[in-house]
CSV table of C-alpha atoms and ligand atoms in Angstrom, one decimal:
chain,number,residue,atom,x,y,z
J,7,UNK,CA,-0.2,0.0,0.6
J,8,UNK,CA,1.1,3.5,-0.3
J,9,UNK,CA,2.2,5.5,3.1
J,10,UNK,CA,0.2,9.0,2.1
J,11,UNK,CA,2.6,11.6,3.4
J,12,UNK,CA,0.9,14.7,5.0
J,13,UNK,CA,2.7,17.4,5.7
J,14,UNK,CA,1.4,19.8,9.1
J,15,UNK,CA,0.5,22.3,6.1
J,16,UNK,CA,-1.0,20.1,4.4
J,17,UNK,CA,-4.2,22.0,2.4
J,18,UNK,CA,-5.8,19.2,0.9
J,19,UNK,CA,-5.3,20.4,-3.1
J,20,UNK,CA,-4.7,18.9,-6.0
J,21,UNK,CA,-1.6,19.8,-7.6
J,22,UNK,CA,0.0,19.1,-11.4
J,23,UNK,CA,3.5,19.4,-11.4
J,24,UNK,CA,4.9,20.1,-14.9
J,25,UNK,CA,8.6,19.5,-15.0
J,26,UNK,CA,11.2,19.8,-17.4
J,27,UNK,CA,13.8,21.6,-19.1
J,28,UNK,CA,12.1,24.7,-20.4
J,29,UNK,CA,15.4,25.1,-23.2
J,30,UNK,CA,12.7,26.9,-24.0
J,31,UNK,CA,9.8,26.7,-22.8
J,32,UNK,CA,6.7,26.4,-25.6
J,33,UNK,CA,3.1,26.3,-25.9
J,34,UNK,CA,3.4,22.2,-25.6
J,35,UNK,CA,4.5,22.3,-22.0
J,36,UNK,CA,1.7,25.0,-21.2
J,37,UNK,CA,-1.3,23.6,-23.4
J,38,UNK,CA,-1.0,19.6,-21.7
J,39,UNK,CA,-0.5,21.9,-18.3
J,40,UNK,CA,-3.5,23.4,-18.9
J,41,UNK,CA,-5.7,20.5,-20.1
J,42,UNK,CA,-4.6,18.0,-17.3
J,43,UNK,CA,-6.2,21.4,-15.1
J,44,UNK,CA,-9.2,21.2,-16.3
J,45,UNK,CA,-9.0,17.6,-17.0
J,46,UNK,CA,-8.4,16.3,-13.1
J,47,UNK,CA,-9.7,19.7,-11.2
J,48,UNK,CA,-6.2,20.8,-10.0
J,49,UNK,CA,-6.2,23.9,-8.2
J,50,UNK,CA,-2.4,25.1,-9.1
J,51,UNK,CA,0.0,23.4,-11.8
J,52,UNK,CA,3.7,24.4,-10.7
J,53,UNK,CA,6.0,24.5,-13.3
J,54,UNK,CA,9.5,23.1,-12.0
J,55,UNK,CA,12.6,24.3,-14.4
J,56,UNK,CA,15.2,21.1,-14.2
J,57,UNK,CA,18.1,22.1,-12.5
J,58,UNK,CA,21.2,19.8,-14.0
J,59,UNK,CA,18.6,16.8,-15.8
J,60,UNK,CA,20.4,13.7,-15.6
J,61,UNK,CA,18.4,12.2,-18.8
J,62,UNK,CA,19.7,15.0,-21.1
J,63,UNK,CA,22.9,14.2,-23.3
J,64,UNK,CA,22.8,17.6,-24.9
J,65,UNK,CA,26.5,19.2,-23.5
J,66,UNK,CA,25.3,23.0,-23.6
J,67,UNK,CA,22.0,23.7,-21.5
J,68,UNK,CA,20.7,27.7,-21.3
J,69,UNK,CA,21.8,28.1,-17.6
J,70,UNK,CA,19.2,27.4,-15.1
J,71,UNK,CA,18.9,31.4,-14.9
J,72,UNK,CA,17.6,31.9,-18.4
J,73,UNK,CA,15.2,29.0,-18.4
J,74,UNK,CA,13.7,30.3,-15.3
J,75,UNK,CA,13.3,34.2,-16.5
J,76,UNK,CA,11.3,32.4,-19.9
J,77,UNK,CA,9.2,30.1,-17.9
J,78,UNK,CA,8.2,32.7,-15.3
J,79,UNK,CA,7.0,34.6,-18.5
J,80,UNK,CA,5.6,31.9,-19.8
J,81,UNK,CA,2.9,31.4,-17.3
J,82,UNK,CA,2.2,35.1,-16.0
J,83,UNK,CA,-0.8,35.3,-18.1
J,84,UNK,CA,-2.6,31.9,-16.2
J,85,UNK,CA,-3.5,32.4,-12.2
J,86,UNK,CA,-4.0,28.7,-12.2
J,87,UNK,CA,0.0,28.4,-12.9
J,88,UNK,CA,3.4,28.9,-10.3
J,89,UNK,CA,7.3,28.0,-10.7
J,90,UNK,CA,9.1,26.4,-7.8
J,91,UNK,CA,13.0,27.0,-8.2
J,92,UNK,CA,13.2,23.6,-6.0
J,93,UNK,CA,15.5,22.2,-8.6
J,94,UNK,CA,17.4,24.9,-9.6
J,95,UNK,CA,18.7,25.9,-5.9
J,96,UNK,CA,20.5,22.1,-5.9
J,97,UNK,CA,23.6,21.7,-6.9
J,98,UNK,CA,24.1,18.2,-8.6
J,99,UNK,CA,22.0,16.1,-10.9
J,100,UNK,CA,18.1,16.4,-10.7
J,101,UNK,CA,16.3,13.6,-9.4
J,102,UNK,CA,12.4,13.7,-9.7
J,103,UNK,CA,11.9,11.7,-6.4
J,104,UNK,CA,14.0,14.7,-4.8
J,105,UNK,CA,11.8,16.9,-6.0
J,106,UNK,CA,8.6,14.9,-5.2
J,107,UNK,CA,10.5,15.0,-1.4
J,108,UNK,CA,10.6,18.3,-0.6
J,109,UNK,CA,7.8,19.6,-2.0
J,110,UNK,CA,6.6,17.2,0.1
J,111,UNK,CA,8.0,18.6,2.7
J,112,UNK,CA,7.2,22.3,1.5
J,113,UNK,CA,3.1,21.4,2.2
J,114,UNK,CA,2.3,21.6,-1.6
J,115,UNK,CA,-0.7,20.1,-1.5
J,116,UNK,CA,-1.8,16.8,-0.6
J,117,UNK,CA,-2.4,15.1,-4.0
J,118,UNK,CA,0.0,15.1,-5.9
J,119,UNK,CA,-0.3,14.4,-9.9
J,120,UNK,CA,3.3,14.4,-12.0
J,121,UNK,CA,2.4,15.5,-15.4
J,122,UNK,CA,4.9,13.9,-18.4
J,123,UNK,CA,4.8,13.4,-21.6
J,124,UNK,CA,5.1,9.9,-23.2
J,125,UNK,CA,8.2,9.7,-24.3
J,126,UNK,CA,9.2,10.6,-19.8
J,127,UNK,CA,6.8,7.9,-18.9
J,128,UNK,CA,8.6,5.1,-21.5
J,129,UNK,CA,11.9,6.2,-18.8
J,130,UNK,CA,10.0,5.8,-15.9
J,131,UNK,CA,11.6,2.6,-15.1
J,132,UNK,CA,15.6,4.0,-15.5
J,133,UNK,CA,14.4,6.8,-12.7
J,134,UNK,CA,15.9,7.3,-8.8
J,135,UNK,CA,13.6,4.8,-6.2
J,136,UNK,CA,10.9,4.5,-8.6
J,137,UNK,CA,8.8,2.7,-5.8
J,138,UNK,CA,9.1,6.2,-3.3
J,139,UNK,CA,8.0,7.8,-6.7
J,140,UNK,CA,5.2,6.0,-7.1
J,141,UNK,CA,4.2,6.4,-3.6
J,142,UNK,CA,4.8,10.4,-3.9
J,143,UNK,CA,2.9,10.9,-6.9
J,144,UNK,CA,0.4,10.2,-9.6
J,145,UNK,CA,1.4,10.6,-12.9
J,146,UNK,CA,-0.8,12.2,-15.9
J,147,UNK,CA,0.8,10.7,-19.3
J,148,UNK,CA,-0.2,12.8,-22.0
J,149,UNK,CA,0.6,11.6,-25.7
J,150,UNK,CA,2.9,13.8,-28.1
J,151,UNK,CA,3.2,13.4,-31.6
J,152,UNK,CA,5.5,10.6,-32.7
J,153,UNK,CA,5.1,8.0,-29.3
J,154,UNK,CA,2.3,5.7,-28.7
J,155,UNK,CA,0.6,4.5,-25.4
J,156,UNK,CA,1.4,1.2,-27.6
J,157,UNK,CA,5.0,1.5,-26.8
J,158,UNK,CA,4.2,1.6,-22.9
J,159,UNK,CA,2.7,-1.5,-22.5
J,160,UNK,CA,6.4,-2.8,-22.2
J,161,UNK,CA,6.6,-0.3,-19.2
J,162,UNK,CA,3.4,-0.9,-17.9
J,163,UNK,CA,3.7,-4.8,-17.6
J,164,UNK,CA,7.1,-4.4,-15.1
J,165,UNK,CA,4.8,-1.7,-13.2
J,166,UNK,CA,2.9,-2.8,-10.2
J,167,UNK,CA,-1.3,-2.9,-10.5
J,168,UNK,CA,-1.4,-0.2,-7.7
J,169,UNK,CA,1.7,1.4,-9.5
J,170,UNK,CA,0.0,1.0,-12.7
J,171,UNK,CA,-3.7,2.5,-11.4
J,172,UNK,CA,-1.6,5.9,-10.5
J,173,UNK,CA,-1.0,6.4,-14.3
J,174,UNK,CA,-3.8,8.5,-16.0
J,175,UNK,CA,-3.3,8.6,-19.7
J,176,UNK,CA,-4.7,11.8,-21.5
J,177,UNK,CA,-4.8,11.5,-25.0
J,178,UNK,CA,-5.8,14.5,-25.6
J,179,UNK,CA,-3.2,17.7,-25.7
J,180,UNK,CA,0.5,16.4,-26.7
J,181,UNK,CA,0.9,19.6,-30.0
J,182,UNK,CA,3.7,18.8,-32.5
J,183,UNK,CA,6.3,21.1,-30.3
J,184,UNK,CA,9.9,20.2,-29.2
J,185,UNK,CA,11.9,22.9,-27.8
J,186,UNK,CA,15.0,20.5,-29.8
J,187,UNK,CA,12.8,22.3,-33.3
J,188,UNK,CA,12.7,25.6,-31.6
J,189,UNK,CA,16.2,25.3,-30.8
J,190,UNK,CA,16.9,24.8,-34.9
J,191,UNK,CA,14.3,26.7,-35.9
J,192,UNK,CA,16.2,29.6,-34.1
J,193,UNK,CA,19.7,28.8,-35.2
J,194,UNK,CA,18.5,28.9,-39.0
J,195,UNK,CA,17.0,32.0,-38.7
J,196,UNK,CA,13.1,30.2,-39.6
J,197,UNK,CA,9.7,31.4,-36.9
J,198,UNK,CA,9.1,30.8,-33.8
J,199,UNK,CA,6.1,32.4,-33.6
J,200,UNK,CA,2.8,31.0,-32.1
J,201,UNK,CA,5.1,28.1,-31.4
J,202,UNK,CA,5.8,29.9,-27.7
J,203,UNK,CA,4.7,32.8,-26.1
J,204,UNK,CA,5.4,36.4,-27.4
J,205,UNK,CA,7.6,37.4,-24.1
J,206,UNK,CA,9.5,34.8,-25.0
J,207,UNK,CA,10.2,35.2,-28.4
J,208,UNK,CA,11.1,38.5,-27.1
J,209,UNK,CA,13.5,36.9,-24.3
J,210,UNK,CA,15.1,34.5,-26.8
J,211,UNK,CA,15.4,37.7,-29.5
J,212,UNK,CA,17.4,40.0,-26.7
J,213,UNK,CA,19.6,37.8,-25.1
J,214,UNK,CA,20.9,36.0,-28.6
J,215,UNK,CA,20.0,32.4,-27.3
J,216,UNK,CA,20.4,29.5,-29.0
J,217,UNK,CA,23.2,31.2,-31.9
J,218,UNK,CA,26.1,29.9,-31.5
J,219,UNK,CA,28.4,32.3,-29.9
J,220,UNK,CA,29.5,35.6,-31.9
J,221,UNK,CA,27.4,34.6,-35.0
J,222,UNK,CA,24.1,36.3,-35.7
J,223,UNK,CA,21.9,35.9,-38.5
J,224,UNK,CA,21.5,39.1,-41.1
K,330,ATP,P1,13.7,18.6,-25.7
K,330,ATP,O1,13.0,18.5,-27.3
K,330,ATP,O2,15.0,20.1,-25.7
K,330,ATP,O3,13.8,17.4,-25.1
K,330,ATP,P2,11.1,19.0,-24.8
K,330,ATP,O4,10.1,19.8,-26.0
K,330,ATP,O5,11.2,17.8,-25.4
K,330,ATP,O6,12.3,19.6,-24.7
K,330,ATP,P3,11.4,19.5,-22.1
K,330,ATP,O7,11.7,19.9,-21.1
K,330,ATP,O8,11.9,18.4,-22.3
K,330,ATP,O9,10.5,19.6,-23.4
K,330,ATP,O10,9.4,18.4,-21.6
K,330,ATP,C1,9.1,18.3,-20.1
K,330,ATP,C2,8.0,17.6,-20.4
K,330,ATP,O11,7.1,18.0,-21.5
K,330,ATP,C3,8.0,15.8,-20.3
K,330,ATP,O12,7.5,15.6,-19.9
K,330,ATP,C4,7.5,16.2,-22.3
K,330,ATP,O13,7.2,15.1,-22.5
K,330,ATP,C5,6.8,17.2,-22.4
K,330,ATP,N1,6.3,17.6,-23.2
K,330,ATP,C6,7.4,18.7,-23.9
K,330,ATP,N2,6.7,19.4,-25.7
K,330,ATP,C7,5.3,18.3,-25.5
K,330,ATP,C8,4.1,18.1,-25.9
K,330,ATP,N3,4.6,19.1,-27.5
K,330,ATP,N4,3.2,17.2,-26.2
K,330,ATP,C9,3.4,17.1,-25.3
K,330,ATP,N5,4.4,16.5,-24.3
K,330,ATP,C10,5.4,17.8,-23.8
K,331,MG,MG1,12.0,16.3,-23.6
């Protein structure tokens, strides 16, 4: 059975956690957060930019300060969205289990839903302390173009029934946007308008993000 972790300050809220590198944050992230909030009756969705992600092989990740600024700009028009610095405050690699423990300690809410795209769910068995992760949160799994729920069977059969019951599938939501494609577009001088909020687009342009150092497009 799952132990219930209830901090002294618990307010019995249903909270969504949207973790990601957010390099940069885009409408794909914002849309799945909003759809999950609506569908599962979440009172808030907390965006948690990753500090030093363990699952990312890409060498140069934009500084956490910049990724946080972009996230703050992107969510500010939605009163149901918030951001936590819990991961960027921590030095060393980021593990979801540590983040969830810390958010619990902070008394962020009673029932925590970790919102994640299909690609991230497929990696769940490689996460540190999966058993504890499932005690601390439930999952909202969103399809993402290019990933199907069928592939997930391989992963799901390795979980226990109570664990599987804590994964809620949401087939509506994922849209064809990725941060990788946005970085590529900036590099090639292609538009990113309508893929990211205008504030994020402005921030990327003003700070010359995603160009190799010293190079700019005419
Ligand atoms: P990158 O291309 O750099 O990996 P990304 O677009 O995948 O960036 P992340 O910050 O890696 O963005 O993703 C954070 C979370 O959001 C992950 O759970 C990911 O699966 C999910 N996600 C990102 N984009 C989408 C999308 N378009 N539809 C559904 N889920 C998404
Ligand atoms: Mg990704």
